[in-house]
Amino acid sequence: MAEANTMDALVALCKRRGFIYPASEIYGGINGFWDYGPLGVQLKNNLRDHWWRSMVECPPIGPDGHPLQMVGLDSSIIQNPNTWVASGHVGGFNDPMVDCRECKTRFRADKVFYVYVFSEACSREIKDDMSIYLNRDPGCEGEVEIVLAAAAEGDSLEQAADFAPEAIRQAAKNHNIGNFKKCEAPEEVSLLRGLGTFLLKDKNGLDFLTVVTPATRADGGPRPCPRCGAADSLTEPRLFNLMFETFVGAVKDEDAKAYLRPETAQGIFLNFKNVLDTMRVKVPFGIAQIGKAFRNEVTPRNFVFRSREFEQMEMEWFCPPDEAPKWYEFWKAERMKWWRGLGIEPANLRLRDHDKDELAHYSDACVDVEYKYPFTAPNFGELEGIAHRGCFDLTRHQEHSKIKMDYFDPERNERYIPHVIEPASGLTRGALVLLCEAYTPDESRPSKVFMKFHPKFAPVKAGVLPLVAKDGMPEIAEKLYLELRETFIVDLDIKQSIGKRYARQDEIGTPYCFTIDGQTKEDDTVTVRYRDTLQQDRIAISKVKDFLAEKIGGK
RNA sequence: GCGGGCGUAGCUCAAUGGCUAGAGCGUCAGCCUUCCAAGCUGAAUGUUGUGGGUUCGACUCCCAUCGCCCGCUCCA
């Protein structure tokens, strides 16, 4: 697997050989959507089936030496829209953005903060305007003096408490008000409401108020850019809807609004009680699901890496709260082992722990399995996220649905809401990794390139080729083909020269070719040609099926 | 959405504003071929993204529009 400019060649090969086509191509395409061709769907299904097999049908052995409990699920793509209110996606996936007209930087509006300082001697108008942020009745005393942009990229709302004192200090300094020493000591700054409003006190009590507010709420005053400092250069916040909306039923009004799921996980949480009540499972156990998910990405990029419709393989592991760190570590190791087991070059895989400030709203800790994609190299890009979701989701659904989500643990004789560890893989990203990993230029062979798929994932397992299309060879080949296709996906290719046919099989990554030649009629043997080495062995035609079974493995 | 780049055959690409828009590869047919012959012969495949304009004449210049690619942001 090679450098970034091979990505174009890979994309071209994917189309030329029927792996992946641009969606709606005859209408000029549609950005962020891809169609999986005959070979692509086979490759993707092979990966999908392997995950399902190793997760649901034959789950890993747990730390106690016994197999884990795991069940499967296939929930609906469209659910009651309250699902997404409860999960936080209706809020979280509607991120307003602002752009700097000067330096062209884009910020998430809730990560750009403005600081308003509200002190004595300000106009009534501003005072009243500010009071909405202060959650006070209009007509209160005080004055707004300052509007200051002061967000650093990567600052989250949660960090505002750390950020605010410094910003306030600067504000006070720049505008020469107040004694900014007063807010240096943390105890002198207290959070009034939410994350935005700070009360700065001195010995005499209330001195002045500051409001730190994300740009989403900062309508009115000048909007300087935190990056380049240009005055009033930010645009109004614009909404980017990351969830696809649709309408259920014939009448298209707001009441009928629903969403295409942006992750498969919520379908699992919605069915937690059902599974618990019907499947004789005990905590700890897991529910696994594979399916499509949809995100209206601002910018789909890098082939199928970031597409608007994609496929996930997700598992939610429910465990007692005090065991969550143990299971987090367990799945972290287990998932890495799984990816390595696919035959991926170990140097191209790594684990990366998320920093606190990049954690999603639902997670306590998160680690990514990352792959060195050609377009990210020498850096890595995400392939799977293993999140410690705590009891966030079940708790939220309990709140919103009023249905109890707690679990009675008979062994501990206690009730709790289970904590959740979530290994969430991209199936379509996984297929992309298999493609990237397999792509092997080789100037020495006629095809100049071959796809070095692990035999287990190769879309076609073997080619059945008569050396020449005469002397009864095609007949023998067809007989072998009919026998093999009962168990394996095999190609029968009779026409054209043998070299040309080998080359074609190389390019689609067929690991073995069985060739019927003159000797076959004499001693019932065929040659087996290995894709990776180009070497050939002679084996009995009756052993071909066993040969493939051994090479490709069982289920 | 903003900025930059690009749209010619299935793919990769040519073609000073001027003959019927070409080449290689792939595909298909025939031939050849007893293990790399992806060799030989031939065939099919284009509203040059779309619409307008300038011009005697536009793949080429201008405008608009659509789409794709790269960056910003987001994420499996």
XYZ file of C-alpha atoms (C1' of nucleotides) in Angstrom:
631
model
C 0.000 0.000 0.000
C 1.465 3.294 -1.034
C 1.223 7.069 -1.033
C -1.597 9.566 -1.295
C -1.601 9.846 -5.079
C -2.378 6.153 -5.326
C -5.805 7.031 -4.006
C -6.816 8.269 -7.451
C -5.582 5.054 -8.963
C -7.481 3.028 -6.392
C -10.694 4.961 -7.012
C -10.248 4.391 -10.749
C -9.640 0.688 -10.237
C -12.684 0.430 -7.976
C -14.838 1.785 -10.734
C -13.160 -0.032 -13.607
C -13.431 -3.398 -11.889
C -16.875 -3.034 -10.374
C -16.129 -2.387 -6.717
C -17.523 1.089 -6.166
C -19.291 3.497 -8.523
C -20.277 7.128 -7.928
C -23.984 7.203 -7.055
C -26.395 8.600 -9.655
C -23.543 8.918 -12.090
C -25.702 9.268 -15.212
C -27.276 12.362 -13.652
C -23.925 13.893 -12.841
C -23.520 12.227 -9.472
C -24.482 13.300 -5.999
C -21.833 14.332 -3.553
C -21.312 12.027 -0.621
C -23.050 8.941 -1.920
C -21.558 5.830 -3.478
C -22.887 2.634 -4.981
C -21.230 -0.680 -4.266
C -20.821 -2.700 -7.437
C -20.899 -6.487 -7.806
C -17.439 -6.965 -6.329
C -17.759 -4.174 -3.791
C -20.908 -5.556 -2.215
C -19.245 -8.962 -1.983
C -16.215 -7.504 -0.244
C -18.348 -5.453 2.125
C -20.619 -8.392 2.925
C -17.599 -10.570 3.652
C -16.379 -8.056 6.221
C -19.865 -7.609 7.623
C -20.393 -11.359 8.006
C -17.042 -11.763 9.668
C -17.880 -9.072 12.232
C -21.288 -10.584 12.920
C -19.740 -14.014 13.280
C -17.039 -12.895 15.694
C -19.312 -10.569 17.655
C -22.727 -12.243 17.788
C -22.483 -15.867 16.739
C -19.127 -16.613 18.294
C -18.314 -13.757 20.687
C -14.920 -13.399 22.369
C -13.954 -15.183 25.550
C -14.296 -12.846 28.512
C -11.776 -12.134 31.284
C -13.300 -14.972 33.331
C -12.525 -17.517 30.639
C -16.128 -17.934 29.511
C -17.730 -16.684 26.295
C -19.424 -13.314 26.478
C -23.188 -13.000 26.175
C -24.151 -11.287 22.958
C -27.320 -10.948 20.935
C -28.058 -9.328 17.597
C -30.593 -6.740 16.567
C -31.802 -4.996 13.434
C -33.743 -1.916 14.447
C -35.592 0.499 12.217
C -33.767 3.362 10.558
C -36.608 5.729 11.390
C -37.734 5.878 15.014
C -39.921 8.162 17.043
C -38.225 11.573 16.732
C -38.139 11.907 20.513
C -35.378 9.319 20.337
C -33.063 11.963 18.934
C -34.174 14.625 21.330
C -33.321 12.297 24.206
C -30.004 11.210 22.699
C -28.912 14.817 22.244
C -28.617 14.576 18.476
C -31.357 17.094 17.750
C -29.266 19.630 19.620
C -25.815 18.259 18.975
C -26.170 17.595 15.316
C -27.478 21.035 14.515
C -24.264 22.950 14.842
C -24.440 26.570 13.733
C -21.253 27.734 12.060
C -19.715 31.161 11.576
C -17.142 32.182 8.984
C -14.555 34.929 9.170
C -14.896 37.132 6.086
C -11.240 38.150 6.385
C -9.205 35.053 7.106
C -11.818 32.576 5.842
C -11.607 30.474 8.943
C -14.722 28.591 9.942
C -15.711 28.097 13.535
C -18.430 26.234 15.270
C -20.459 29.112 16.632
C -20.717 27.529 20.042
C -16.946 27.483 20.247
C -16.577 31.195 19.656
C -17.213 33.134 22.835
C -18.006 36.739 23.448
C -17.598 38.370 26.794
C -19.983 41.042 27.905
C -19.175 42.981 31.007
C -22.145 44.414 32.740
C -21.322 47.170 35.146
C -22.769 50.349 36.630
C -23.499 53.333 34.433
C -24.676 51.771 31.216
C -27.587 52.667 29.020
C -31.004 51.310 29.762
C -31.278 49.859 26.259
C -28.156 47.735 26.502
C -28.972 46.858 30.029
C -32.329 45.474 29.012
C -30.817 43.703 26.069
C -28.219 42.100 28.254
C -30.688 41.024 30.840
C -31.890 38.190 28.666
C -28.456 36.658 29.041
C -28.461 37.369 32.721
C -31.840 35.793 33.203
C -33.050 38.894 34.961
C -36.016 41.105 34.543
C -35.467 44.095 32.276
C -34.845 47.212 34.224
C -32.118 45.919 36.485
C -29.183 48.124 37.354
C -25.799 47.878 35.678
C -24.186 48.498 32.344
C -22.702 46.569 29.443
C -19.318 47.914 28.592
C -17.533 45.382 26.517
C -17.826 42.986 23.660
C -14.773 40.880 23.237
C -14.028 37.905 21.084
C -11.840 35.492 22.822
C -12.300 31.889 21.862
C -9.514 29.564 21.085
C -10.186 26.836 18.582
C -10.944 23.612 20.356
C -12.411 25.287 23.399
C -15.576 23.540 24.356
C -18.469 24.975 26.216
C -17.410 22.946 29.196
C -14.110 24.761 29.234
C -15.703 28.150 29.431
C -15.270 28.140 33.153
C -11.511 27.917 32.704
C -11.461 30.314 29.854
C -13.716 32.977 31.240
C -11.597 34.456 34.039
C -8.749 35.118 31.639
C -11.090 36.636 29.081
C -12.721 38.764 31.713
C -9.369 39.874 32.977
C -8.420 40.889 29.465
C -11.709 42.613 28.957
C -11.328 44.537 32.122
C -7.789 45.467 31.173
C -8.548 46.466 27.602
C -11.433 48.637 28.586
C -9.978 49.904 31.757
C -12.777 49.016 34.039
C -12.901 47.341 37.345
C -10.053 45.975 39.278
C -9.258 42.864 37.341
C -7.274 41.474 40.215
C -10.591 40.781 41.736
C -11.250 37.929 39.400
C -7.908 36.277 39.569
C -8.845 34.144 42.503
C -11.181 31.388 41.320
C -13.469 31.688 44.327
C -14.273 35.204 43.264
C -15.766 33.972 40.046
C -18.885 31.946 40.284
C -21.026 30.464 37.622
C -24.458 31.974 37.788
C -26.436 30.334 35.075
C -25.348 27.632 32.700
C -21.912 28.225 31.470
C -22.240 31.790 30.400
C -22.743 34.172 33.234
C -20.151 35.078 35.769
C -20.531 37.086 38.888
C -17.487 39.022 39.998
C -17.601 40.092 43.559
C -15.539 42.172 45.872
C -15.851 42.541 49.634
C -18.857 44.753 49.185
C -20.761 42.202 47.231
C -21.799 42.554 43.576
C -19.364 44.662 41.621
C -20.016 43.796 38.028
C -21.365 40.937 35.962
C -19.893 39.372 32.921
C -21.600 37.239 30.366
C -19.643 34.750 28.348
C -21.779 33.584 25.529
C -21.165 31.529 22.446
C -21.549 33.327 19.151
C -24.785 31.418 18.608
C -26.386 33.759 21.105
C -24.360 36.860 20.500
C -26.659 38.810 18.253
C -26.194 42.505 18.029
C -22.710 43.736 18.801
C -19.586 43.554 16.706
C -18.290 40.096 15.934
C -14.497 40.108 15.800
C -12.607 37.025 14.645
C -10.807 35.080 17.349
C -8.208 33.863 14.872
C -7.108 36.926 12.921
C -8.650 39.581 15.147
C -10.375 41.397 12.294
C -13.124 43.561 13.703
C -16.687 42.463 13.115
C -15.646 40.015 10.452
C -17.717 36.983 11.422
C -20.857 36.076 9.550
C -24.146 35.388 11.251
C -24.350 31.830 12.553
C -25.608 29.467 9.901
C -27.262 26.209 10.713
C -25.828 22.973 9.389
C -28.331 20.190 9.785
C -26.343 17.057 10.269
C -29.405 14.850 10.587
C -31.456 14.063 7.518
C -35.083 14.977 7.980
C -37.997 13.174 6.473
C -41.720 13.114 6.919
C -43.767 10.168 8.033
C -47.156 9.841 6.391
C -48.784 11.766 3.601
C -49.017 15.144 5.271
C -45.772 17.028 5.255
C -45.951 19.189 8.356
C -43.784 19.676 11.409
C -45.713 17.096 13.409
C -44.796 14.441 10.887
C -41.087 15.255 10.958
C -38.747 12.344 11.594
C -35.062 11.679 11.165
C -32.946 9.113 9.394
C -30.744 7.703 12.146
C -27.279 9.253 12.401
C -26.060 6.177 14.286
C -27.389 2.683 14.820
C -26.667 2.769 18.556
C -29.912 4.412 19.649
C -31.959 1.563 18.202
C -30.118 -0.674 20.631
C -30.860 1.537 23.641
C -34.512 1.724 22.641
C -34.674 -2.070 22.747
C -32.656 -2.562 25.915
C -35.760 -3.439 27.943
C -37.173 -5.668 25.218
C -34.001 -7.703 24.984
C -33.683 -7.895 28.758
C -37.283 -9.073 29.110
C -37.248 -11.633 26.329
C -33.767 -13.035 25.900
C -32.761 -14.401 29.324
C -29.628 -12.269 29.299
C -27.902 -10.992 32.412
C -25.676 -7.981 32.792
C -22.972 -7.896 31.547
C -24.091 -8.557 28.000
C -23.987 -6.947 24.586
C -26.374 -6.093 21.777
C -24.887 -5.807 18.315
C -26.276 -4.260 15.181
C -25.162 -3.602 11.631
C -26.889 -1.092 9.436
C -27.009 2.097 7.467
C -26.675 5.470 9.109
C -27.019 8.937 7.631
C -25.281 12.193 8.352
C -25.661 15.301 6.300
C -21.953 16.041 6.436
C -20.930 19.570 5.566
C -18.215 18.213 3.334
C -18.114 14.557 2.324
C -14.548 13.729 1.391
C -12.019 11.085 0.535
C -13.971 8.517 -1.443
C -16.200 6.482 0.873
C -14.302 7.622 3.989
C -16.738 10.387 4.816
C -19.978 9.822 2.985
C -23.462 10.960 3.853
C -24.872 7.465 3.798
C -22.687 4.869 5.417
C -22.833 1.587 7.249
C -21.983 0.913 10.858
C -21.224 -2.151 12.924
C -22.017 -1.198 16.486
C -22.192 -3.069 19.742
C -23.394 -1.750 23.076
C -21.937 -3.574 26.047
C -24.036 -3.195 29.195
C -22.189 -3.685 32.472
C -22.314 -2.739 36.156
C -21.119 0.855 36.693
C -18.072 -0.154 38.710
C -16.933 -2.599 35.998
C -16.983 -0.079 33.161
C -13.228 0.736 33.187
C -12.430 -2.974 33.116
C -14.669 -3.569 30.128
C -13.462 -0.448 28.387
C -9.925 -1.821 28.512
C -11.153 -5.250 27.490
C -12.909 -4.028 24.349
C -10.093 -1.696 23.488
C -7.701 -4.641 23.318
C -10.229 -6.980 21.763
C -11.167 -4.675 18.911
C -7.563 -3.909 18.071
C -6.895 -7.633 17.975
C -9.842 -8.093 15.636
C -8.625 -5.534 13.117
C -5.116 -6.961 13.224
C -6.632 -10.371 12.546
C -7.881 -9.184 9.169
C -4.361 -9.248 7.847
C -3.851 -5.500 8.026
C -0.246 -4.364 8.259
C 0.266 -3.675 12.007
C 2.189 -0.456 11.310
C -0.898 0.914 9.566
C -3.098 0.496 12.648
C -2.995 2.302 15.951
C -5.064 3.198 18.973
C -5.506 6.845 19.880
C -7.092 8.087 23.074
C -9.297 11.130 22.733
C -8.405 14.257 24.606
C -11.015 15.426 27.053
C -12.026 18.304 24.818
C -12.790 16.204 21.780
C -15.159 13.864 23.586
C -18.691 13.795 22.275
C -21.547 14.909 24.492
C -22.387 11.324 25.405
C -19.021 9.900 26.279
C -16.810 9.736 29.338
C -13.806 8.373 27.469
C -13.117 7.363 23.918
C -10.384 5.696 21.965
C -10.153 5.392 18.209
C -8.797 2.549 16.187
C -7.076 4.433 13.407
C -5.709 3.408 10.044
C -3.061 5.089 7.947
C -5.187 5.835 4.874
C -3.375 6.956 1.725
C -5.091 10.343 2.015
C -4.154 10.834 5.654
C -0.629 9.404 5.511
C 1.660 9.843 7.283
C -1.172 10.575 9.684
C -3.986 8.274 10.627
C -7.747 8.464 10.238
C -10.567 6.981 12.228
C -11.844 3.486 11.594
C -13.602 2.561 14.813
C -14.455 4.461 17.965
C -14.651 2.688 21.295
C -16.585 4.947 23.623
C -17.285 4.770 27.303
C -20.812 6.164 27.211
C -21.441 5.780 30.913
C -25.161 5.610 31.673
C -25.865 8.674 29.528
C -28.145 7.094 26.944
C -30.248 4.834 29.155
C -30.665 7.641 31.657
C -31.758 10.068 28.989
C -34.248 7.619 27.520
C -35.563 6.916 30.989
C -36.094 10.645 31.521
C -37.733 11.250 28.175
C -39.808 8.090 27.888
C -40.671 7.746 31.583
C -39.869 4.056 31.239
C -37.574 2.617 33.893
C -34.259 1.534 32.482
C -32.673 0.241 35.639
C -31.627 -3.351 36.043
C -31.972 -5.557 39.077
C -28.748 -7.463 39.568
C -29.685 -10.654 41.421
C -26.095 -11.502 42.303
C -25.378 -8.125 43.840
C -28.941 -7.710 45.046
C -29.000 -4.114 43.811
C -30.555 -1.924 41.144
C -28.594 0.233 38.764
C -28.657 1.701 35.294
C -25.968 -0.230 33.424
C -22.992 1.597 32.006
C -22.166 1.137 28.369
C -19.003 0.482 26.395
C -19.558 0.983 22.681
C -17.230 -0.335 19.989
C -18.600 1.354 16.854
C -16.969 0.493 13.553
C -17.514 1.868 10.132
C -18.308 -1.058 7.875
C -17.873 1.055 4.793
C -14.661 2.443 6.235
C -13.568 -1.101 6.946
C -14.191 -2.036 3.330
C -12.145 1.002 2.317
C -9.311 -0.155 4.552
C -9.377 -3.594 2.934
C -9.194 -1.929 -0.483
C -6.341 0.405 0.514
C -4.472 -2.392 2.193
C -4.879 -4.739 -0.761
C -3.761 -2.282 -3.427
C -0.323 -3.455 -4.509
C 1.469 -1.995 -7.514
C 3.738 -4.516 -9.260
C 5.412 -3.435 -12.456
C 6.659 -6.941 -13.079
C 3.282 -8.442 -13.784
C 1.026 -7.771 -16.772
C -1.701 -6.089 -14.741
C 0.857 -3.721 -13.117
C -1.198 -3.903 -9.935
C -2.957 -6.537 -7.932
C -5.364 -6.579 -5.010
C -3.857 -8.557 -2.184
C -7.046 -9.333 -0.276
C -6.936 -11.819 2.544
C -8.589 -14.898 0.963
C -11.382 -14.692 3.535
C -12.461 -11.283 2.206
C -11.653 -11.596 -1.487
C -14.852 -11.083 -3.498
C -13.940 -13.996 -5.756
C -12.161 -16.909 -4.108
C -10.901 -18.676 -7.181
C -10.796 -18.607 -10.953
C -11.438 -21.803 -12.878
C -9.591 -21.586 -16.160
C -9.090 -24.032 -19.004
C -5.617 -23.411 -20.329
C -6.988 -23.345 -23.883
C -10.552 -23.399 -25.094
C -10.356 -26.787 -26.768
C -9.426 -30.440 -26.300
C -12.229 -30.946 -23.769
C -10.694 -28.538 -21.265
C -13.698 -26.165 -21.066
C -15.932 -29.134 -20.244
C -13.743 -30.254 -17.363
C -13.496 -26.653 -16.158
C -17.249 -26.229 -16.130
C -17.689 -29.433 -14.151
C -15.219 -28.199 -11.531
C -16.855 -24.793 -11.504
C -20.296 -26.294 -10.873
C -18.919 -28.279 -7.974
C -17.062 -25.354 -6.380
C -19.816 -22.778 -6.699
C -21.933 -24.731 -4.249
C -19.568 -23.561 -1.522
C -17.436 -20.737 -2.861
C -17.732 -17.755 -5.093
C -15.722 -18.699 -8.152
C -15.267 -17.373 -11.668
C -15.312 -19.569 -14.740
C -13.342 -17.827 -17.488
C -12.761 -19.601 -20.751
C -12.005 -17.043 -23.430
C -8.747 -15.303 -24.269
C -5.172 -16.128 -23.440
C -4.248 -17.555 -20.067
C -2.013 -14.592 -19.224
C -4.798 -12.172 -19.833
C -7.128 -14.114 -17.583
C -4.566 -14.339 -14.791
C -4.048 -10.605 -15.056
C -7.751 -9.941 -14.760
C -8.023 -12.137 -11.660
C -5.018 -10.339 -10.137
C -6.733 -7.020 -10.531
C -9.868 -8.102 -8.716
C -7.811 -9.838 -6.047
C -8.707 -13.479 -6.661
C -6.264 -15.412 -4.475
C -6.209 -18.700 -6.433
C -6.652 -19.858 -9.987
C -7.167 -23.495 -10.942
C -6.073 -24.266 -14.463
C -7.130 -27.292 -16.452
C -4.389 -28.303 -18.895
C -3.376 -31.244 -21.087
C -2.219 -33.264 -18.128
C -5.594 -32.997 -16.416
C -7.122 -35.576 -18.720
C -4.305 -38.001 -18.004
C -4.053 -37.873 -14.219
C -6.971 -35.721 -12.961
C -4.746 -32.942 -11.640
C -4.933 -29.195 -12.098
C -2.467 -26.435 -11.414
C -3.151 -23.968 -8.642
C -1.681 -20.557 -9.213
C -1.063 -18.289 -6.238
C -1.887 -14.625 -6.739
C 0.749 -13.218 -4.409
C 3.751 -15.300 -5.505
C 2.722 -16.310 -9.034
C 3.935 -19.796 -8.168
C 2.101 -22.896 -9.259
C 1.476 -26.277 -7.677
C -0.216 -29.298 -9.106
C -3.014 -30.845 -7.086
C -5.663 -33.496 -7.670
C -8.883 -32.087 -9.074
C -10.729 -33.975 -6.335
C -8.786 -32.022 -3.690
C -9.599 -28.549 -4.985
C -12.603 -28.101 -2.753
C -10.669 -29.126 0.353
C -7.800 -26.903 -0.708
C -10.085 -23.865 -0.802
C -11.803 -24.783 2.448
C -8.443 -24.994 4.156
C -7.128 -21.729 2.722
C -10.232 -19.684 3.257
C -11.236 -21.163 6.568
C -14.603 -21.931 8.008
C -17.382 -19.511 8.732
C -21.794 27.717 2.716
C -16.522 30.352 1.611
C -11.827 29.995 -1.164
C -8.904 27.335 -4.952
C -8.633 23.621 -8.971
C -11.017 20.666 -12.739
C -14.948 18.701 -16.350
C -12.859 15.444 -23.822
C -14.558 7.418 -25.108
C -15.707 2.553 -19.658
C -10.474 4.231 -17.532
C -5.837 7.445 -18.013
C -4.991 11.430 -21.012
C -3.860 14.334 -26.089
C -5.621 18.015 -29.535
C -1.798 27.117 -31.900
C -9.396 29.687 -32.372
C -9.119 26.200 -38.431
C -9.636 19.260 -42.218
C -14.437 14.040 -40.275
C -11.891 15.407 -31.998
C -7.292 11.348 -31.387
C -3.908 7.744 -28.517
C -2.957 3.958 -24.924
C -5.496 0.693 -21.834
C -10.080 -1.853 -20.993
C -14.508 -4.291 -23.341
C -16.410 -7.445 -27.351
C -15.646 -10.697 -31.876
C -12.298 -13.630 -34.770
C -7.412 -15.671 -34.918
C -3.409 -17.495 -32.265
C -1.941 -19.620 -27.701
C -0.450 -26.337 -23.757
C 0.968 -21.568 -17.996
C 1.595 -15.040 -17.647
C 0.517 -14.115 -25.216
C -2.135 -8.024 -21.503
C 0.186 -11.402 -28.817
C -2.256 -10.361 -33.894
C -6.595 -8.476 -36.745
C -11.023 -6.032 -36.412
C -15.386 -3.701 -34.034
C -18.347 -0.821 -30.755
C -18.136 3.381 -27.586
C -18.172 11.088 -27.796
C -24.524 16.273 -28.074
C -16.038 17.722 -25.693
C -20.914 18.390 -18.294
C -25.260 21.787 -19.604
C -27.158 26.550 -21.505
C -26.069 31.105 -23.625
C -22.506 34.651 -25.846
C -18.120 36.459 -28.945
C -16.437 34.744 -33.944
C -16.635 33.362 -40.915
C -15.311 29.283 -37.550
C -15.156 27.354 -30.321
C -12.777 21.308 -26.966
C -10.032 25.985 -26.983
C -12.103 32.782 -25.393
C -16.311 35.151 -22.158
C -20.836 34.625 -18.895
C -24.145 31.577 -16.284
C -25.359 26.933 -14.363
C -24.584 21.847 -12.788
C -21.189 18.291 -11.075
C -16.545 16.530 -9.216
C -11.745 17.212 -6.558
C -8.676 19.952 -2.548
C -8.851 23.153 2.114
C -11.901 25.148 6.504
C -15.906 22.324 10.010
C -18.050 17.689 11.486
C -17.578 12.449 12.225
C -18.068 5.647 11.826
